[in-house]
Amino acid sequence: MLWRLEPETDREGRPRILIQSRATPDWSRLATPDWLAHADPGIDLTQRLGLNTLEAGHSFRFRLRANPCKTVAGKRLGLLQPEAQRAWLQRKAAHHGFALPEPASLDYFDFTRTGADRQYQDFRITQNQMLRGRQHNGNSIRIYSALFEGRLTVTDPARFNAAVESGIGHGKAMGLGLLSIVPCHSQHPGI
């Protein structure tokens, strides 16, 4: 099961949580039984997004809250600089069957944007934060996270489907790794 706390709230101001699971989750252990009383019904992503007919070259808008990091002396260290975070996601994209947009030429340079995402019209990194939690043994953990949003293009449909199903990166128990996508309608008519 993958999940993500979304930055937006619903109309009543309640937090929005996106959950993806192959099987119906068992919510009986939740401390607040009515917490999911307003949950939307599930949808079949394979059918809804056309993942069973996916081809290289299809484009999607995406959102991914992830743990951009590198391992140094056996410890994971969060990547704090936007260019290092983008490079981390480019490596993950190549491994998971998709590509990110190339930097815009100066003809299309958007001077209203700030930081490293200024040169990328269809990509941005927001909401960098340190997540804190506890492991089952009681040890405290800290995981650095960043929210990636933009456009991607599928390069390998099988690996891309696996990334949508299984997530990307570390920290999935902390709500990281869920790759949510929406088709770019110009390439997916009828979806």
Coordinates of N, CA and C in Angstrom, one line a residue:
M1 N 0.8 -1.2 0.0 CA 0.0 0.0 0.0 C 0.9 1.2 0.0
L2 N 0.6 2.2 -0.9 CA 1.3 3.5 -0.9 C 0.3 4.5 -0.5
W3 N 0.8 5.6 0.1 CA -0.1 6.7 0.5 C 0.7 8.0 0.5
R4 N -0.1 9.1 0.5 CA 0.5 10.5 0.5 C -0.5 11.5 1.1
L5 N 0.0 12.3 2.0 CA -0.8 13.4 2.5 C -0.7 14.5 1.5
E6 N -1.8 14.9 0.9 CA -1.7 15.9 -0.1 C -1.6 17.3 0.5
P7 N -1.0 18.3 -0.3 CA -0.9 19.6 0.3 C -2.3 20.4 0.3
E8 N -3.3 19.9 -0.5 CA -4.6 20.6 -0.5 C -5.5 19.9 0.5
T9 N -6.5 20.6 0.9 CA -7.6 20.0 1.7 C -8.9 19.9 0.9
D10 N -9.9 19.2 1.5 CA -11.2 19.1 0.8 C -12.0 20.3 1.0
R11 N -13.2 20.4 0.5 CA -14.0 21.6 0.7 C -14.3 22.0 2.1
E12 N -14.4 21.0 3.0 CA -14.6 21.2 4.4 C -13.4 21.5 5.2
G13 N -12.2 21.5 4.5 CA -11.0 21.8 5.2 C -10.3 20.6 5.8
R14 N -10.8 19.4 5.5 CA -10.2 18.1 6.1 C -9.0 17.8 5.2
P15 N -8.0 17.2 5.8 CA -6.8 16.7 5.1 C -7.2 15.7 4.0
R16 N -6.5 15.8 2.9 CA -6.7 14.8 1.8 C -5.5 13.9 1.8
I17 N -5.9 12.6 1.8 CA -4.9 11.5 1.7 C -5.2 10.7 0.5
L18 N -4.2 10.5 -0.3 CA -4.3 9.6 -1.5 C -3.7 8.3 -1.1
I19 N -4.5 7.2 -1.3 CA -4.1 5.9 -1.0 C -4.2 5.0 -2.2
Q20 N -3.2 4.2 -2.4 CA -3.1 3.2 -3.5 C -2.8 1.9 -3.0
S21 N -3.7 0.9 -3.3 CA -3.5 -0.5 -2.8 C -4.0 -1.5 -3.8
R22 N -3.3 -2.6 -3.9 CA -3.8 -3.7 -4.8 C -5.0 -4.4 -4.2
A23 N -5.1 -4.4 -2.8 CA -6.2 -5.0 -2.1 C -6.9 -3.9 -1.2
T24 N -8.1 -4.2 -0.9 CA -8.8 -3.2 0.0 C -8.2 -3.2 1.4
P25 N -7.7 -2.1 1.8 CA -7.0 -2.0 3.1 C -7.9 -2.3 4.3
D26 N -7.3 -2.8 5.4 CA -8.1 -3.1 6.6 C -7.9 -1.9 7.5
W27 N -8.9 -1.1 7.7 CA -8.8 0.1 8.5 C -9.2 -0.1 10.0
S28 N -9.5 -1.4 10.4 CA -10.0 -1.7 11.7 C -9.1 -1.3 12.8
R29 N -7.8 -1.1 12.6 CA -6.9 -0.7 13.7 C -6.7 0.8 13.8
L30 N -7.4 1.5 13.1 CA -7.4 3.0 13.2 C -7.9 3.4 14.6
A31 N -7.3 4.4 15.2 CA -7.7 4.8 16.6 C -9.0 5.6 16.5
T32 N -9.3 6.3 15.4 CA -10.5 7.0 15.2 C -11.3 6.3 14.1
P33 N -12.4 5.5 14.5 CA -13.1 4.7 13.6 C -13.8 5.5 12.5
D34 N -14.2 6.7 12.7 CA -15.0 7.4 11.7 C -14.1 8.3 10.8
W35 N -12.8 8.1 11.0 CA -11.8 9.0 10.3 C -12.0 8.9 8.8
L36 N -12.3 7.7 8.2 CA -12.5 7.6 6.8 C -14.0 7.6 6.3
A37 N -14.8 8.1 7.2 CA -16.2 8.2 6.9 C -16.5 8.9 5.6
H38 N -15.7 9.9 5.2 CA -15.9 10.7 4.0 C -15.0 10.3 2.8
A39 N -14.5 9.1 2.9 CA -13.5 8.6 1.9 C -14.3 8.4 0.6
D40 N -13.6 8.8 -0.5 CA -14.1 8.5 -1.9 C -14.0 7.0 -2.1
P41 N -14.9 6.5 -3.0 CA -14.8 5.1 -3.3 C -13.5 4.9 -4.2
G42 N -13.0 3.6 -4.2 CA -11.8 3.3 -4.9 C -12.1 3.3 -6.4
I43 N -11.0 3.5 -7.2 CA -11.1 3.4 -8.7 C -10.0 2.4 -9.2
D44 N -10.2 1.9 -10.3 CA -9.3 1.0 -10.9 C -8.3 1.8 -11.8
L45 N -7.1 2.0 -11.3 CA -6.1 2.9 -12.0 C -5.8 2.3 -13.4
T46 N -5.6 1.0 -13.5 CA -5.2 0.4 -14.8 C -6.2 0.8 -15.8
Q47 N -7.5 0.7 -15.5 CA -8.6 1.0 -16.5 C -8.7 2.5 -16.7
R48 N -8.7 3.3 -15.6 CA -8.9 4.7 -15.6 C -7.8 5.4 -16.4
L49 N -6.6 5.0 -16.2 CA -5.5 5.7 -16.8 C -4.9 5.1 -18.0
G50 N -5.6 4.0 -18.4 CA -5.1 3.3 -19.7 C -3.8 2.7 -19.5
L51 N -3.4 2.2 -18.3 CA -2.0 1.7 -18.1 C -1.8 0.3 -18.9
N52 N -2.9 -0.4 -19.2 CA -2.8 -1.6 -19.9 C -2.5 -1.4 -21.4
T53 N -2.7 -0.2 -21.9 CA -2.4 0.1 -23.3 C -1.3 1.2 -23.4
L54 N -0.6 1.3 -22.4 CA 0.5 2.3 -22.4 C 1.6 2.1 -23.4
E55 N 2.1 3.1 -24.0 CA 3.1 3.0 -25.0 C 4.2 4.1 -24.7
A56 N 5.4 3.8 -25.1 CA 6.5 4.8 -25.0 C 6.0 6.0 -25.7
G57 N 6.3 7.2 -25.2 CA 6.0 8.4 -25.7 C 4.7 9.1 -25.1
H58 N 3.9 8.3 -24.4 CA 2.8 8.9 -23.7 C 3.2 9.8 -22.6
S59 N 2.5 10.9 -22.5 CA 2.9 11.9 -21.5 C 1.9 12.0 -20.4
F60 N 2.3 12.3 -19.2 CA 1.5 12.4 -18.0 C 1.9 13.6 -17.2
R61 N 1.0 14.3 -16.5 CA 1.3 15.2 -15.4 C 1.5 14.2 -14.2
F62 N 2.4 14.6 -13.3 CA 2.7 13.7 -12.2 C 2.9 14.5 -10.9
R63 N 2.8 13.8 -9.8 CA 3.1 14.3 -8.4 C 3.8 13.2 -7.7
L64 N 4.9 13.5 -7.0 CA 5.6 12.5 -6.2 C 6.2 13.2 -5.0
R65 N 5.8 12.7 -3.8 CA 6.5 13.2 -2.6 C 7.5 12.0 -2.3
A66 N 8.8 12.4 -2.3 CA 9.9 11.4 -2.2 C 11.0 11.8 -1.3
N67 N 11.9 10.9 -1.1 CA 13.1 11.1 -0.2 C 14.3 11.2 -1.1
P68 N 14.6 12.4 -1.7 CA 15.8 12.5 -2.5 C 17.0 12.4 -1.6
C69 N 17.8 11.4 -1.8 CA 18.9 11.2 -0.8 C 20.1 10.5 -1.5
K70 N 21.2 10.5 -0.8 CA 22.4 9.7 -1.2 C 22.9 9.0 0.0
T71 N 23.6 7.9 -0.2 CA 24.1 7.1 1.0 C 25.6 7.4 1.1
V72 N 26.0 7.9 2.3 CA 27.4 8.2 2.7 C 27.7 7.4 4.0
A73 N 28.7 6.6 3.9 CA 29.2 5.8 5.1 C 28.0 5.0 5.7
G74 N 27.1 4.5 4.8 CA 26.0 3.6 5.3 C 24.8 4.4 5.8
K75 N 24.8 5.7 5.7 CA 23.7 6.5 6.2 C 23.1 7.3 5.0
R76 N 21.8 7.4 5.0 CA 21.1 8.2 3.9 C 21.1 9.6 4.4
L77 N 21.5 10.5 3.5 CA 21.5 11.9 3.7 C 20.7 12.6 2.7
G78 N 19.7 13.4 3.1 CA 18.8 14.1 2.2 C 19.6 15.1 1.3
L79 N 19.2 15.2 0.1 CA 19.7 16.1 -0.9 C 18.9 17.4 -0.8
L80 N 19.6 18.5 -0.4 CA 18.9 19.7 -0.1 C 18.8 20.7 -1.2
Q81 N 19.8 20.6 -2.2 CA 19.8 21.6 -3.3 C 18.9 21.1 -4.4
P82 N 18.1 22.1 -5.0 CA 17.2 21.7 -6.0 C 17.8 21.0 -7.2
E83 N 19.0 21.4 -7.7 CA 19.6 20.7 -8.8 C 20.0 19.3 -8.4
A84 N 20.5 19.0 -7.2 CA 20.8 17.7 -6.8 C 19.5 16.8 -6.7
Q85 N 18.4 17.5 -6.2 CA 17.1 16.8 -6.2 C 16.6 16.4 -7.6
R86 N 16.7 17.3 -8.5 CA 16.3 17.1 -9.9 C 17.2 16.0 -10.5
A87 N 18.5 16.0 -10.2 CA 19.4 14.9 -10.7 C 19.0 13.6 -10.1
W88 N 18.6 13.6 -8.8 CA 18.2 12.3 -8.2 C 17.0 11.8 -8.9
L89 N 16.0 12.7 -9.2 CA 14.8 12.2 -9.9 C 15.0 11.8 -11.3
Q90 N 16.0 12.5 -12.0 CA 16.3 12.0 -13.3 C 16.9 10.6 -13.3
R91 N 17.7 10.3 -12.3 CA 18.3 8.9 -12.2 C 17.1 7.9 -12.0
K92 N 16.2 8.3 -11.1 CA 15.1 7.4 -10.8 C 14.2 7.2 -12.0
A93 N 14.0 8.3 -12.7 CA 13.2 8.3 -13.9 C 13.8 7.3 -14.9
A94 N 15.1 7.4 -15.2 CA 15.7 6.5 -16.1 C 15.5 5.0 -15.7
H95 N 15.6 4.8 -14.4 CA 15.5 3.4 -13.9 C 14.1 2.9 -13.9
H96 N 13.1 3.9 -13.8 CA 11.7 3.5 -13.7 C 10.9 3.7 -15.0
G97 N 11.6 3.9 -16.1 CA 10.9 3.9 -17.4 C 10.2 5.2 -17.8
F98 N 10.7 6.4 -17.4 CA 10.2 7.6 -17.8 C 11.3 8.7 -17.9
A99 N 11.0 9.8 -18.5 CA 11.9 10.9 -18.7 C 11.2 12.2 -18.3
L100 N 12.0 13.1 -17.7 CA 11.5 14.4 -17.3 C 11.8 15.4 -18.5
P101 N 11.1 16.5 -18.5 CA 11.3 17.5 -19.6 C 12.7 18.1 -19.5
E102 N 13.2 18.4 -20.7 CA 14.5 19.0 -20.8 C 14.4 20.5 -20.4
P103 N 15.5 21.1 -20.0 CA 15.4 22.6 -19.7 C 14.9 23.4 -20.9
A104 N 14.2 24.4 -20.6 CA 13.6 25.3 -21.6 C 14.8 26.1 -22.3
S105 N 14.6 26.4 -23.5 CA 15.6 27.3 -24.1 C 15.3 28.8 -23.6
L106 N 16.2 29.6 -23.9 CA 16.1 31.0 -23.4 C 14.9 31.7 -24.1
D107 N 14.4 31.2 -25.3 CA 13.3 31.7 -25.9 C 12.0 31.6 -25.1
Y108 N 12.0 30.5 -24.3 CA 10.8 30.2 -23.4 C 11.1 30.4 -22.0
F109 N 12.2 31.1 -21.6 CA 12.6 31.2 -20.2 C 11.5 31.9 -19.4
D110 N 11.1 31.4 -18.3 CA 10.0 32.0 -17.5 C 10.7 32.7 -16.3
F111 N 10.7 34.0 -16.4 CA 11.4 34.8 -15.4 C 10.5 35.0 -14.1
T112 N 9.3 34.6 -14.1 CA 8.4 34.7 -12.9 C 8.7 33.6 -11.9
R113 N 9.4 32.5 -12.4 CA 9.7 31.4 -11.5 C 11.0 31.6 -10.7
T114 N 11.2 31.0 -9.6 CA 12.4 31.2 -8.9 C 13.2 29.9 -8.7
G115 N 14.4 30.0 -8.4 CA 15.2 28.9 -8.1 C 15.5 28.0 -9.3
A116 N 15.9 26.7 -9.0 CA 16.3 25.8 -10.0 C 15.1 25.4 -11.0
D117 N 13.9 25.5 -10.5 CA 12.8 25.1 -11.4 C 12.5 26.3 -12.4
R118 N 13.2 27.4 -12.3 CA 12.9 28.5 -13.3 C 13.1 28.0 -14.7
Q119 N 14.1 27.2 -15.0 CA 14.4 26.9 -16.3 C 13.6 25.7 -16.9
Y120 N 12.8 25.1 -16.0 CA 12.0 24.0 -16.4 C 10.5 24.4 -16.4
Q121 N 9.9 24.5 -17.6 CA 8.5 24.9 -17.7 C 7.6 23.9 -17.1
D122 N 7.9 22.6 -17.2 CA 7.0 21.6 -16.8 C 7.5 20.8 -15.7
F123 N 8.1 21.4 -14.7 CA 8.7 20.7 -13.6 C 8.9 21.7 -12.4
R124 N 8.6 21.2 -11.2 CA 8.9 22.1 -10.0 C 9.1 21.2 -8.8
I125 N 9.9 21.7 -7.9 CA 10.1 21.0 -6.6 C 9.6 22.0 -5.5
T126 N 8.7 21.5 -4.6 CA 8.2 22.3 -3.6 C 8.1 21.5 -2.3
Q127 N 7.7 22.2 -1.2 CA 7.4 21.5 0.1 C 8.6 20.6 0.6
N128 N 9.8 21.1 0.6 CA 10.9 20.4 1.2 C 10.6 20.4 2.7
Q129 N 10.7 19.2 3.4 CA 10.5 19.2 4.8 C 11.1 17.9 5.4
M130 N 11.4 18.0 6.7 CA 11.9 16.8 7.4 C 10.7 16.1 8.1
L131 N 10.5 14.9 7.8 CA 9.5 14.1 8.5 C 10.1 13.4 9.7
R132 N 9.4 13.3 10.7 CA 9.9 12.6 12.0 C 8.9 11.5 12.3
G133 N 9.4 10.4 12.8 CA 8.6 9.3 13.3 C 9.4 8.4 14.1
R134 N 8.8 7.2 14.4 CA 9.4 6.2 15.3 C 9.3 4.9 14.6
Q135 N 10.4 4.1 14.7 CA 10.4 2.7 14.2 C 9.6 1.8 15.2
H136 N 9.4 0.6 14.8 CA 8.7 -0.4 15.7 C 9.5 -0.6 17.0
N137 N 10.8 -0.5 17.0 CA 11.6 -0.7 18.2 C 11.7 0.6 19.1
G138 N 11.0 1.7 18.7 CA 11.0 2.9 19.5 C 12.1 3.9 19.0
N139 N 13.0 3.5 18.2 CA 14.0 4.5 17.7 C 13.4 5.6 16.9
S140 N 13.8 6.8 17.1 CA 13.3 7.9 16.3 C 14.0 7.9 14.9
I141 N 13.2 8.3 13.9 CA 13.8 8.4 12.5 C 13.4 9.8 12.0
R142 N 14.3 10.3 11.1 CA 14.0 11.5 10.4 C 14.3 11.2 8.9
I143 N 13.3 11.7 8.1 CA 13.4 11.4 6.6 C 13.2 12.8 5.9
Y144 N 14.1 13.2 5.1 CA 13.9 14.4 4.3 C 13.0 14.1 3.1
S145 N 12.1 15.0 2.8 CA 11.2 14.8 1.7 C 11.0 16.1 0.9
A146 N 10.7 15.9 -0.4 CA 10.4 17.0 -1.3 C 9.2 16.5 -2.2
L147 N 8.4 17.5 -2.6 CA 7.3 17.2 -3.5 C 7.7 17.6 -4.9
F148 N 7.7 16.7 -5.8 CA 8.0 16.9 -7.2 C 6.7 16.9 -8.0
E149 N 6.6 17.9 -8.9 CA 5.4 17.9 -9.8 C 5.8 18.4 -11.1
G150 N 5.1 17.9 -12.1 CA 5.4 18.3 -13.5 C 4.8 17.4 -14.5
R151 N 5.6 17.2 -15.6 CA 5.2 16.4 -16.8 C 6.3 15.4 -17.0
L152 N 5.9 14.2 -17.3 CA 6.9 13.1 -17.7 C 6.4 12.4 -18.9
T153 N 7.4 11.7 -19.6 CA 7.1 11.0 -20.8 C 7.6 9.6 -20.6
V154 N 6.7 8.6 -20.9 CA 7.0 7.2 -20.7 C 8.1 6.8 -21.7
T155 N 9.1 6.1 -21.2 CA 10.1 5.5 -22.1 C 10.1 4.0 -22.2
D156 N 9.6 3.4 -21.1 CA 9.5 1.9 -21.0 C 8.3 1.6 -20.2
P157 N 7.2 1.2 -20.9 CA 5.9 1.0 -20.3 C 5.9 0.0 -19.2
A158 N 6.6 -1.1 -19.3 CA 6.6 -2.2 -18.2 C 7.3 -1.6 -16.9
R159 N 8.4 -0.9 -17.1 CA 9.1 -0.4 -15.9 C 8.3 0.8 -15.3
F160 N 7.6 1.5 -16.1 CA 6.8 2.6 -15.6 C 5.6 2.1 -14.9
N161 N 4.9 1.1 -15.4 CA 3.8 0.5 -14.7 C 4.3 0.0 -13.3
A162 N 5.4 -0.7 -13.2 CA 6.0 -1.2 -12.0 C 6.2 0.0 -11.0
A163 N 6.7 1.1 -11.5 CA 6.9 2.3 -10.6 C 5.5 2.8 -10.1
V164 N 4.5 2.9 -10.9 CA 3.2 3.3 -10.5 C 2.7 2.4 -9.4
E165 N 2.8 1.1 -9.6 CA 2.3 0.1 -8.6 C 3.1 0.0 -7.3
S166 N 4.5 0.1 -7.4 CA 5.3 -0.1 -6.2 C 5.9 1.2 -5.6
G167 N 5.8 2.3 -6.3 CA 6.4 3.5 -5.8 C 7.9 3.7 -6.1
I168 N 8.4 4.9 -5.7 CA 9.8 5.3 -6.0 C 10.5 5.7 -4.8
G169 N 11.6 5.2 -4.5 CA 12.5 5.6 -3.4 C 12.2 5.0 -2.1
H170 N 12.8 5.6 -1.1 CA 12.7 5.1 0.3 C 11.5 5.9 1.1
G171 N 11.2 5.4 2.2 CA 10.3 6.1 3.1 C 8.8 5.9 2.8
K172 N 8.5 4.8 2.2 CA 7.1 4.5 1.9 C 6.2 4.5 3.1
A173 N 6.7 4.0 4.2 CA 5.8 3.9 5.4 C 5.5 5.3 6.0
M174 N 6.3 6.3 5.5 CA 6.2 7.7 6.0 C 5.3 8.5 5.0
G175 N 4.8 7.8 4.0 CA 3.9 8.5 3.0 C 4.7 9.0 1.8
L176 N 5.9 8.4 1.5 CA 6.7 8.8 0.4 C 6.6 7.8 -0.7
G177 N 6.9 8.1 -1.9 CA 7.1 7.2 -3.0 C 5.9 7.0 -4.0
L178 N 4.7 7.5 -3.6 CA 3.5 7.3 -4.5 C 3.6 8.2 -5.7
L179 N 3.7 7.6 -6.9 CA 3.8 8.4 -8.1 C 2.3 8.4 -8.6
S180 N 1.7 9.6 -8.5 CA 0.4 9.8 -9.0 C 0.5 10.5 -10.4
I181 N -0.4 10.1 -11.3 CA -0.3 10.6 -12.7 C -1.7 10.9 -13.2
V182 N -1.7 11.8 -14.2 CA -2.9 12.2 -14.9 C -2.5 12.3 -16.4
P183 N -3.2 11.6 -17.3 CA -2.8 11.7 -18.7 C -2.9 13.1 -19.2
C184 N -1.9 13.4 -20.1 CA -2.0 14.7 -20.9 C -3.0 14.3 -22.1
H185 N -4.2 14.9 -22.1 CA -5.3 14.5 -22.9 C -5.0 14.6 -24.4
S186 N -4.0 15.4 -24.8 CA -3.7 15.5 -26.2 C -3.2 14.2 -26.8
Q187 N -2.5 13.4 -25.9 CA -2.0 12.1 -26.3 C -2.8 10.9 -25.9
H188 N -3.9 11.2 -25.1 CA -4.7 10.1 -24.6 C -6.2 10.4 -24.9
P189 N -6.6 10.6 -26.1 CA -8.0 11.0 -26.3 C -9.0 9.9 -25.8
G190 N -10.0 10.4 -25.2 CA -11.0 9.5 -24.6 C -10.8 9.1 -23.2
I191 N -9.7 9.4 -22.6 CA -9.4 9.1 -21.2 C -9.8 10.3 -20.3

